[in-house]
mmCIF file of C-alpha atoms in Angstrom:
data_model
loop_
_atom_site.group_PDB
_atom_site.id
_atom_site.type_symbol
_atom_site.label_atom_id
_atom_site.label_comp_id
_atom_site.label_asym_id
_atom_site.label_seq_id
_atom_site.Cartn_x
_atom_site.Cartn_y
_atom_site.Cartn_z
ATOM 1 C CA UNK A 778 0.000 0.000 0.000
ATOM 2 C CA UNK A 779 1.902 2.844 1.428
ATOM 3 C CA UNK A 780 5.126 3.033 -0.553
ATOM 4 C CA UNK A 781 6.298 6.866 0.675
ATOM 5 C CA UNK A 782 9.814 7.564 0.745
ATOM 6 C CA UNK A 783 11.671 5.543 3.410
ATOM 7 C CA UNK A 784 11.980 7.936 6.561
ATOM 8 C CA UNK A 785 15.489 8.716 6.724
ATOM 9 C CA UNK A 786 18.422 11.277 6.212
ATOM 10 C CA UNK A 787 16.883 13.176 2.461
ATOM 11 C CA UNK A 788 17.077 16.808 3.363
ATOM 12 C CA UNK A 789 18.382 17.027 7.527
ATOM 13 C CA UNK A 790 21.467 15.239 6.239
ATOM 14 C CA UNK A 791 24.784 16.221 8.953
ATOM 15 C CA UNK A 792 27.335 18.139 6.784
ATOM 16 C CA UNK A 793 30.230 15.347 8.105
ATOM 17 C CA UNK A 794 28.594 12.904 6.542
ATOM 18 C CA UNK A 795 29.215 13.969 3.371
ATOM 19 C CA UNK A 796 31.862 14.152 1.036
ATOM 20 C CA UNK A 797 32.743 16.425 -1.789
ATOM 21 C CA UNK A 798 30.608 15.542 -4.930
ATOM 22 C CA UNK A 799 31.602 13.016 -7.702
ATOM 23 C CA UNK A 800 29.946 13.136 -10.812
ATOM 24 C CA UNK A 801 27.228 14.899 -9.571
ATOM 25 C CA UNK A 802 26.140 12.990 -6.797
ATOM 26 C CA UNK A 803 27.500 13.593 -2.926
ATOM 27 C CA UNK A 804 29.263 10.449 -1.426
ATOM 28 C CA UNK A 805 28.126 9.283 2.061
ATOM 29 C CA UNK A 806 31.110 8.565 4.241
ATOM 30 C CA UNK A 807 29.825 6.829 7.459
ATOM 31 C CA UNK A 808 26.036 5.356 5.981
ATOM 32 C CA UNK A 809 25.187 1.795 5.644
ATOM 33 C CA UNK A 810 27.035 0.538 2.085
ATOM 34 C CA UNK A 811 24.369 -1.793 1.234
ATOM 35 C CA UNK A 812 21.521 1.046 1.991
ATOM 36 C CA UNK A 813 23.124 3.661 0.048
ATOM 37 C CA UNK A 814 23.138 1.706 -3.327
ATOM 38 C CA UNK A 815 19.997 -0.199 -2.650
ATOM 39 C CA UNK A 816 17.701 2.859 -1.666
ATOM 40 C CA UNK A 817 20.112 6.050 -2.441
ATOM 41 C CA UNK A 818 19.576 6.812 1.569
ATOM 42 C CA UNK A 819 22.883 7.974 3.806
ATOM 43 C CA UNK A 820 22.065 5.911 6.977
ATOM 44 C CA UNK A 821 24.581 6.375 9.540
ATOM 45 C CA UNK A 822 23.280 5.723 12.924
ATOM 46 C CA UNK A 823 20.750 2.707 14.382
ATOM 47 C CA UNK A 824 17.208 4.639 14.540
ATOM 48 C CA UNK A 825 17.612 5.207 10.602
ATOM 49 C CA UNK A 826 19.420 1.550 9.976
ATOM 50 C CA UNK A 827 15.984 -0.195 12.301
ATOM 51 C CA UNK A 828 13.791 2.190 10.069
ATOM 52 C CA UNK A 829 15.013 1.391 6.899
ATOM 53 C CA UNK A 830 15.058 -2.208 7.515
ATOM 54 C CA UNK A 831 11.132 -2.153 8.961
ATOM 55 C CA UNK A 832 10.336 -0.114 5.971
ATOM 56 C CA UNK A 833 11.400 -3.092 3.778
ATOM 57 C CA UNK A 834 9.794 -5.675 6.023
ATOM 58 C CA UNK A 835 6.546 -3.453 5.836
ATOM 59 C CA UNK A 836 7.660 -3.447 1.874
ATOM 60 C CA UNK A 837 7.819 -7.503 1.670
ATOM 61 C CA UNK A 838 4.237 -7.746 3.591
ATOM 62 C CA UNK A 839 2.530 -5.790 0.833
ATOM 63 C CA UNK A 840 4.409 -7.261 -2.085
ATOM 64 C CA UNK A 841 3.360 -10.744 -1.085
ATOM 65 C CA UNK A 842 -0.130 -9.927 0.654
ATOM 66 C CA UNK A 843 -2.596 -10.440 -2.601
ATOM 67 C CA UNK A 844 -0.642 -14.222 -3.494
ATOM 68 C CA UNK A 845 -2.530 -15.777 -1.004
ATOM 69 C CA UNK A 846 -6.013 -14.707 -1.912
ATOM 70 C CA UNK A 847 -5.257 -15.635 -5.555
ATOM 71 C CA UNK A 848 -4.432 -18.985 -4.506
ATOM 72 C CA UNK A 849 -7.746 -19.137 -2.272
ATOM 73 C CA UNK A 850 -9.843 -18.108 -5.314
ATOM 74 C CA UNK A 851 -8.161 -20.326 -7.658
ATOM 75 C CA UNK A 852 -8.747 -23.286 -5.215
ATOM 76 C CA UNK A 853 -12.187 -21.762 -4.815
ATOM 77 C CA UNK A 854 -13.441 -20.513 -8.026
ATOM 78 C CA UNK A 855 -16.319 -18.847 -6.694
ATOM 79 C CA UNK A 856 -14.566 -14.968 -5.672
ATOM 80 C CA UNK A 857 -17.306 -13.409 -6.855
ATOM 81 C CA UNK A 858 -19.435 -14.857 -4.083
ATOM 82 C CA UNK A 859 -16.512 -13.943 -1.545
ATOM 83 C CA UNK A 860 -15.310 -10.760 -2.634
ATOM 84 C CA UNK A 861 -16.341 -7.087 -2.792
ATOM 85 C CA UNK A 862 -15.910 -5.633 -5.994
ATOM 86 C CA UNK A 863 -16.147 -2.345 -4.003
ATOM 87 C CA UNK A 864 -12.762 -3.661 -2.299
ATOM 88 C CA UNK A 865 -10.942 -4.602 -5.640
ATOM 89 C CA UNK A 866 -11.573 -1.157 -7.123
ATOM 90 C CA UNK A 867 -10.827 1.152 -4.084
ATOM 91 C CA UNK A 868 -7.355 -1.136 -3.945
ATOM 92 C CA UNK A 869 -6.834 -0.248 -7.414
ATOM 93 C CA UNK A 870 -7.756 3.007 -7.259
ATOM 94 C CA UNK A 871 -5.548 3.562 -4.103
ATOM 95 C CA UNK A 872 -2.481 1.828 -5.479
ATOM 96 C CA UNK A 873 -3.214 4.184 -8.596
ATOM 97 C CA UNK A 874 -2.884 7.266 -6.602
ATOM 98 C CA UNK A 875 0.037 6.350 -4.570
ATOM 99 C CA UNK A 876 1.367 5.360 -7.735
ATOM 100 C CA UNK A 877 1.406 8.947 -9.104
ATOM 101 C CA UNK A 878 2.142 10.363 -5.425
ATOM 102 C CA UNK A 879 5.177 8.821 -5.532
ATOM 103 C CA UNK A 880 6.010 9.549 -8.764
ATOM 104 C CA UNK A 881 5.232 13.068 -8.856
ATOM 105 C CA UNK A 882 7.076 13.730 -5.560
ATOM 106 C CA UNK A 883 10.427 11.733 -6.887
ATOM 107 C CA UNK A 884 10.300 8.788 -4.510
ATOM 108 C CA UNK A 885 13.077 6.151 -5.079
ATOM 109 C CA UNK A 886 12.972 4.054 -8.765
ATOM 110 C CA UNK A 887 12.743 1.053 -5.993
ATOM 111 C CA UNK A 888 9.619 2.397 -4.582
ATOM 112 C CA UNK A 889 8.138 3.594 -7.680
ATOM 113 C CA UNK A 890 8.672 -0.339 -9.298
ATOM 114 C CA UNK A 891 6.808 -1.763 -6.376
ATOM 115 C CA UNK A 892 3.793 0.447 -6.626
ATOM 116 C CA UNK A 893 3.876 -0.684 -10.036
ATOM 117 C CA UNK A 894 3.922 -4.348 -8.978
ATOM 118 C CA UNK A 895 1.264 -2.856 -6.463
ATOM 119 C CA UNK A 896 -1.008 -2.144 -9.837
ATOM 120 C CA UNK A 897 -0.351 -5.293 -11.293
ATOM 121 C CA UNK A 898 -1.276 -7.495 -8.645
ATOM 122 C CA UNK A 899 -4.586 -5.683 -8.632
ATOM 123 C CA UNK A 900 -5.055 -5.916 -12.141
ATOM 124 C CA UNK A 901 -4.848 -10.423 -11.444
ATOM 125 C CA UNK A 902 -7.390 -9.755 -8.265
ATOM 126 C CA UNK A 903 -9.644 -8.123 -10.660
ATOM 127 C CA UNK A 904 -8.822 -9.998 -13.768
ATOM 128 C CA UNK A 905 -9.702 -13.337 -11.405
ATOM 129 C CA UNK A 906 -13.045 -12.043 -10.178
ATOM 130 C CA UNK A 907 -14.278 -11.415 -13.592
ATOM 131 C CA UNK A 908 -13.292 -14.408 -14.885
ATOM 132 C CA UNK A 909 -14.746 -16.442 -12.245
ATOM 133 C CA UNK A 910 -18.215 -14.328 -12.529
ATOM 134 C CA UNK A 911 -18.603 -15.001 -15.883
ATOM 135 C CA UNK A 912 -17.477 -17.954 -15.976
ATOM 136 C CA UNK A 913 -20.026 -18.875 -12.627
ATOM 137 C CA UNK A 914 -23.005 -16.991 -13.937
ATOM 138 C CA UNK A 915 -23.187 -17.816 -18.086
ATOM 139 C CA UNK A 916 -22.658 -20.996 -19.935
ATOM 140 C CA UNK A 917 -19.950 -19.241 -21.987
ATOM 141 C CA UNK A 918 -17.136 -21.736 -23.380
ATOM 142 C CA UNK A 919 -14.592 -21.838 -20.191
ATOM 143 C CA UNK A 920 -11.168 -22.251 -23.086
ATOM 144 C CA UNK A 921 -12.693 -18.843 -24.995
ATOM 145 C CA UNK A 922 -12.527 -17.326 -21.626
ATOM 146 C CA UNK A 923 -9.172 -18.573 -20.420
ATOM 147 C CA UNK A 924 -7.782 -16.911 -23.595
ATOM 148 C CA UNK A 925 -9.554 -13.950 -23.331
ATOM 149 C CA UNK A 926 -8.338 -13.844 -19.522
ATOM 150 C CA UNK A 927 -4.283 -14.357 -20.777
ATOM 151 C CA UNK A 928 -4.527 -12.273 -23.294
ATOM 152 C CA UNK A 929 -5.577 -9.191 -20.860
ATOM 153 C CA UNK A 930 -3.033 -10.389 -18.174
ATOM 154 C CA UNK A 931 -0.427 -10.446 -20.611
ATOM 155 C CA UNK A 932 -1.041 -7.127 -22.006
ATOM 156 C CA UNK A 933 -1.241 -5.816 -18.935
ATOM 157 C CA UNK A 934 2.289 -7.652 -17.377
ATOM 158 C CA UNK A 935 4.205 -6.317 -20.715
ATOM 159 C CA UNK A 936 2.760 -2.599 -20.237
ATOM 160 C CA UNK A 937 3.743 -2.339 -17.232
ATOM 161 C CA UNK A 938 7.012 -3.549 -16.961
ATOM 162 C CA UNK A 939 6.992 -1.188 -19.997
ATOM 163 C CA UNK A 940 6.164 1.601 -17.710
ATOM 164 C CA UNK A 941 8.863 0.145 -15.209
ATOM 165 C CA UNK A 942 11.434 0.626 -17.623
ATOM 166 C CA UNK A 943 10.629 4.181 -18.470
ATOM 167 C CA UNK A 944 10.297 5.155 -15.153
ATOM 168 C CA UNK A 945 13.918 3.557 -14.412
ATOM 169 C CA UNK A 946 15.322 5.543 -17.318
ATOM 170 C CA UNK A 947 13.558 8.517 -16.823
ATOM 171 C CA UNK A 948 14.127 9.111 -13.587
ATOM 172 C CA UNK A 949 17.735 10.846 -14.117
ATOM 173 C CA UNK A 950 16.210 13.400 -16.666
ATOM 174 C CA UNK A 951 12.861 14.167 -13.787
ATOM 175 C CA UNK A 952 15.709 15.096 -11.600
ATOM 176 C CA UNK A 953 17.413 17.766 -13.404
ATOM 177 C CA UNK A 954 13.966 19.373 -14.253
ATOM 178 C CA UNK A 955 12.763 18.987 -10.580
ATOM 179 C CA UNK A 956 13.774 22.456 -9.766
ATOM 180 C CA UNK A 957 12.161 23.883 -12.158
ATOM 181 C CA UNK A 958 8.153 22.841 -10.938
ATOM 182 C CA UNK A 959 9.134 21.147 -8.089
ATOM 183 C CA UNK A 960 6.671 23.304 -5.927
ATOM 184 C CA UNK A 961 3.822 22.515 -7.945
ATOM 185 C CA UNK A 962 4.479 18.740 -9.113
ATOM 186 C CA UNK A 963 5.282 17.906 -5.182
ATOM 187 C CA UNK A 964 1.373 19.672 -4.033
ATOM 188 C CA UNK A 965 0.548 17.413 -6.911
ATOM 189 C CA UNK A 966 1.749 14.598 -5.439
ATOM 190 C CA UNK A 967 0.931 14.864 -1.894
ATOM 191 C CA UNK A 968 -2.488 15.434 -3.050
ATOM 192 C CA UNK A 969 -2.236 12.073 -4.880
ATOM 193 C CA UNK A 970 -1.520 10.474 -1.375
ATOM 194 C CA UNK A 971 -4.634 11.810 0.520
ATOM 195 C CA UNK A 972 -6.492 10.856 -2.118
ATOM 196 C CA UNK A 973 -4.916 7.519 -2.027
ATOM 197 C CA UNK A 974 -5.610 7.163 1.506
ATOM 198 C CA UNK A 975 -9.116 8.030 0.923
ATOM 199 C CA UNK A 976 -9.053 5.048 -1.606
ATOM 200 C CA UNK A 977 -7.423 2.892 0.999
ATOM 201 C CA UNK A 978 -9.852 3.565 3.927
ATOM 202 C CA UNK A 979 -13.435 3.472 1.573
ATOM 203 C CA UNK A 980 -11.812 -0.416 0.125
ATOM 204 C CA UNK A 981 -12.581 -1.547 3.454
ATOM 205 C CA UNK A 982 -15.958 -0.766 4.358
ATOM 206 C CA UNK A 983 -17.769 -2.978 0.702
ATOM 207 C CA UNK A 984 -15.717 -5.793 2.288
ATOM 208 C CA UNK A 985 -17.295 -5.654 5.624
ATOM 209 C CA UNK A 986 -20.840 -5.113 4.467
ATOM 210 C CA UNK A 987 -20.079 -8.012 2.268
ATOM 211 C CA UNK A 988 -19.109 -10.034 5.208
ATOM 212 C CA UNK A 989 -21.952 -9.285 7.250
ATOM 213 C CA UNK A 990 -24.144 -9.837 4.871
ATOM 214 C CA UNK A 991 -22.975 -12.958 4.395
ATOM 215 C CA UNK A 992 -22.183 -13.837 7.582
ATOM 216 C CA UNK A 993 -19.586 -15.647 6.502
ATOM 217 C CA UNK A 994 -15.719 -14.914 5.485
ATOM 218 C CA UNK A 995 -15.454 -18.393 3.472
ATOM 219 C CA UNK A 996 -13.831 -17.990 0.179
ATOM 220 C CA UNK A 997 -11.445 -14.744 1.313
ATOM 221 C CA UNK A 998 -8.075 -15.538 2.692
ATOM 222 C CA UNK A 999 -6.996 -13.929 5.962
ATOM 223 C CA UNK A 1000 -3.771 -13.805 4.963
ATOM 224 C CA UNK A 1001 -4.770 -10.904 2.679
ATOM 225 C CA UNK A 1002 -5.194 -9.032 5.672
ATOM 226 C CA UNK A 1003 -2.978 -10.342 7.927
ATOM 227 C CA UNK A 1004 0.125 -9.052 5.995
ATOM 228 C CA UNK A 1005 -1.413 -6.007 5.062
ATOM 229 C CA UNK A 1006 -1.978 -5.181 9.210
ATOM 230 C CA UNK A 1007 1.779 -6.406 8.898
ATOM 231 C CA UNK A 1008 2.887 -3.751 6.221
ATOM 232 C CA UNK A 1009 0.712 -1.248 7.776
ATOM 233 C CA UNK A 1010 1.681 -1.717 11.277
ATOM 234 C CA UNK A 1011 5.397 -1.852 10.627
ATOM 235 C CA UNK A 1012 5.279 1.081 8.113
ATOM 236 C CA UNK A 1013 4.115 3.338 10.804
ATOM 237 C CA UNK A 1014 6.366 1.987 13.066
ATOM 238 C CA UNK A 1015 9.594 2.984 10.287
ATOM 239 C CA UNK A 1016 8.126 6.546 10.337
ATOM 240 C CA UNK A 1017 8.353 6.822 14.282
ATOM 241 C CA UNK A 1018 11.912 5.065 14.549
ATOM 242 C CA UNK A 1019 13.269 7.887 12.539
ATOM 243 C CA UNK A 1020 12.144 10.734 14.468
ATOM 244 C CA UNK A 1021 14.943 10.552 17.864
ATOM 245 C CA UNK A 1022 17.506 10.885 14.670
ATOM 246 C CA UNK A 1023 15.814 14.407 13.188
ATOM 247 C CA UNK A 1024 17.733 16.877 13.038
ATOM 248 C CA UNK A 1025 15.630 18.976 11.390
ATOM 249 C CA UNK A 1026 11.859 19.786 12.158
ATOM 250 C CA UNK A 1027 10.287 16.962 13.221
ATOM 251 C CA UNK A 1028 6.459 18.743 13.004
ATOM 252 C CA UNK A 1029 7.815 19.366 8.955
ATOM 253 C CA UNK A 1030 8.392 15.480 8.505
ATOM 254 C CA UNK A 1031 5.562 14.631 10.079
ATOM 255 C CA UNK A 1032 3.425 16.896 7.734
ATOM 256 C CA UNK A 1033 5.188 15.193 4.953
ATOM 257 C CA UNK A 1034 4.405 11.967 5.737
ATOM 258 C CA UNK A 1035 0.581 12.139 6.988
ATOM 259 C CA UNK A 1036 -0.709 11.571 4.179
ATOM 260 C CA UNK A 1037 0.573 7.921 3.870
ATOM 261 C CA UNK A 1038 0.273 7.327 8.207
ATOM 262 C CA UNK A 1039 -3.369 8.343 7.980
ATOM 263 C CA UNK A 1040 -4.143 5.983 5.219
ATOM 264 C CA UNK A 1041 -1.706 2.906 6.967
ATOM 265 C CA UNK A 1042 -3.498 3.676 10.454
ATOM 266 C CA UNK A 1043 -6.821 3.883 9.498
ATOM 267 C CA UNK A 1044 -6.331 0.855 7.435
ATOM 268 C CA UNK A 1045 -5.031 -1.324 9.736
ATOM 269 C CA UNK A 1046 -7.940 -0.357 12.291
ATOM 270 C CA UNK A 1047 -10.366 -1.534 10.192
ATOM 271 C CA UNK A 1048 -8.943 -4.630 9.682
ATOM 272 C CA UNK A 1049 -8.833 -5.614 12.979
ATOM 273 C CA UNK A 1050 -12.501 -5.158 12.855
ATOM 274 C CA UNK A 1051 -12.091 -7.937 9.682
ATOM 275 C CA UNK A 1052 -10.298 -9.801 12.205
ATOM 276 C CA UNK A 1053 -13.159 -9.619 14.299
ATOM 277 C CA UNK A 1054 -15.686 -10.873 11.150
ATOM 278 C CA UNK A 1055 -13.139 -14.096 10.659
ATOM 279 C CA UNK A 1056 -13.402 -14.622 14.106
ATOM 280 C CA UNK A 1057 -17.149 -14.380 14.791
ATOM 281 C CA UNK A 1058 -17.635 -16.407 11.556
ATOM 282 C CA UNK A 1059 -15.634 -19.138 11.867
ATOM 283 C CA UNK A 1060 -18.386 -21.788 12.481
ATOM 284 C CA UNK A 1061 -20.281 -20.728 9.930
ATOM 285 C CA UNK A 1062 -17.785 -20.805 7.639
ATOM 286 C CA UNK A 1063 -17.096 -25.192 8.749
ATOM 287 C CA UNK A 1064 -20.982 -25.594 8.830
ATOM 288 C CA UNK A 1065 -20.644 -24.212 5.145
ATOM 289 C CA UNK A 1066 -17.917 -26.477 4.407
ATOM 290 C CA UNK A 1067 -19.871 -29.701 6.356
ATOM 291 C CA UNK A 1068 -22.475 -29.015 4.417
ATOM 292 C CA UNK A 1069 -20.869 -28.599 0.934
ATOM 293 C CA UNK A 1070 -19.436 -31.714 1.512
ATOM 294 C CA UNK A 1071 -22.275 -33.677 2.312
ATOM 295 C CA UNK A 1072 -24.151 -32.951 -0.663
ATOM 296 C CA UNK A 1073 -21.149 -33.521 -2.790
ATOM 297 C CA UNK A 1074 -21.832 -37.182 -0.836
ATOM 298 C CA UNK A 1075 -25.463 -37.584 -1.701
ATOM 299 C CA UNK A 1076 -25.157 -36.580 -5.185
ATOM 300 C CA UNK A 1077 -23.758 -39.645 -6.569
ATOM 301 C CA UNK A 1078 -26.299 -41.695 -4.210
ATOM 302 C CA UNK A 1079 -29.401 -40.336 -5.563
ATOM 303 C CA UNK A 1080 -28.267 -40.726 -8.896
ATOM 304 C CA UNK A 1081 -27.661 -44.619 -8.519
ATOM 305 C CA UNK A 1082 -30.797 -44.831 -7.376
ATOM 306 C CA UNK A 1083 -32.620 -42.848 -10.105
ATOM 307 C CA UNK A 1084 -30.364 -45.726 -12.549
ATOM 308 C CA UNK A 1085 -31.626 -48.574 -10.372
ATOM 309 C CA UNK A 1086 -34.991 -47.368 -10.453
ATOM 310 C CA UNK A 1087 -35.181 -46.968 -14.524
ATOM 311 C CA UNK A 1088 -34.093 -50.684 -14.020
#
């Protein structure tokens, strides 16, 4: 979700810890090695080194959160029934938005790929619903739909690692012009992340209604959620870290960053009411399963003795 800028040394940066500039680009003298070429940050004491490193945990949670309820609806097949739609397409819309937030405010080429990979695992959630409501609700041919289903996924995988690699390249020549409308292009861009949190918080609410309207979570993997409170929880946490290490204003960084806290907070306290809903639901969702099972029992049963009865 979030992918901000990881909260570290960008513009309260000690003097000492910089050398004299080579080819344009200052060399950090006591930062982490591995940091400065992975994420371009000059980390040089342990509140920045623990934030960094719970930034990329809270990273890793979001990056693999959406696998597992792909493999739940594949095992499935019946999403539709499961999932909100309203929840797909606030994701998508959020991820969207924090897309261009981070873009437009010159966020790291590392960040910027994973809200791109952000976008693409949307695109499968959605792609997979669709497929499986069609597929569920009209006696269309299944291999026509298959097809039609690759063909979008692979059109969409191949423009956006297009996009990837223009954003990689591009990102040099969006530096030297920064200057220029950096004022407006950053209000841009922090607008981008409200709205994004917006996004974030309204995804939650379809799913709940759907829940309770259901009164069942069967069909939805918690682990969607789980990792997401994960990402959430720890990417909050990388913000605070960072703060004993300011040298600068800390009310200024905070500002900076609100955006992307209000929409990881608020998030993550309504999915511990989800929590709740998989709690609360649990029986009915093994009474569902019982009972799924026992007709898939007495099917064949009643049709032997429809056969023996023709007899």
């Amino acid at each position: 979700m979030a992918t901000a800028r990881f909260p570290g040394k960008t513009v309260d940066v000690a003097a000492s810890n910089w050398s004299a500039p080579a080819l344009g680009r200052p060399l950090c003298v006591n930062g982490t090695p591995w940091i400065l070429y992975l994420l371009e940050e000059c980390v040089d004491n342990v509140w920045e080194y623990s934030s960094v490193v719970i930034a990329l945990i809270s990273m890793f949670c979001f990056l693999l959160s959406t696998l597992p309820q792909v493999y739940e609806a594949y095992g499935n097949g019946k999403v539709e029934e499961a999932m909100s739609f309203g929840f797909l397409f606030f994701l998508f819309s959020g991820d969207l938005t924090n897309f261009a937030g981070c873009y437009l405010t010159s966020q790291l080429p590392v960040q910027v790929i994973t809200g791109v990979f952000y976008i693409f695992t949307d695109i499968i959630l959605i792609s997979q619903f669709l497929y499986y409501k069609i597929k569920n609700s009209s006696n269309s041919k299944t291999h026509v739909l298959k097809w039609l289903c690759f063909l979008w996924c692979s059109s969409a995988t191949l423009a956006l690692l297009a996009l990837s690699k223009f954003i990689t390249e591009s990102s040099t020549t969006l530096d030297t012009q920064r200057t220029t409308t950096s004022s407006t292009v950053e209000i841009t861009g922090y607008v981008c992340g409200y709205l994004a949190s917006i996004f974030y918080l309204s995804s939650r609410f379809p799913q709940l209604y759907k829940n309770f309207q259901r009164q069942s979570t069967e069909g939805t993997s918690y682990l969607l959620f789980a990792l997401a409170m994960m990402g959430n929880g720890t990417y909050g946490l990388s913000v605070i870290l960072v703060l004993p290490a300011l040298r600068g204003s800390k009310q200024t960084f905070i500002i900076k960053h609100l955006a992307w806290l209000i929409g990881s907070l608020g998030v993550l306290i309504l999915d511990f009411f989800i929590t709740a809903q998989f709690i609360m639901y649990r029986k009915n969702n093994s009474a569902k399963r019982s009972t799924s099972v026992n007709m898939a029992e007495v099917e064949p049963l009643l049709c032997e003795e429809e056969e023996l009865s023709r007899l």
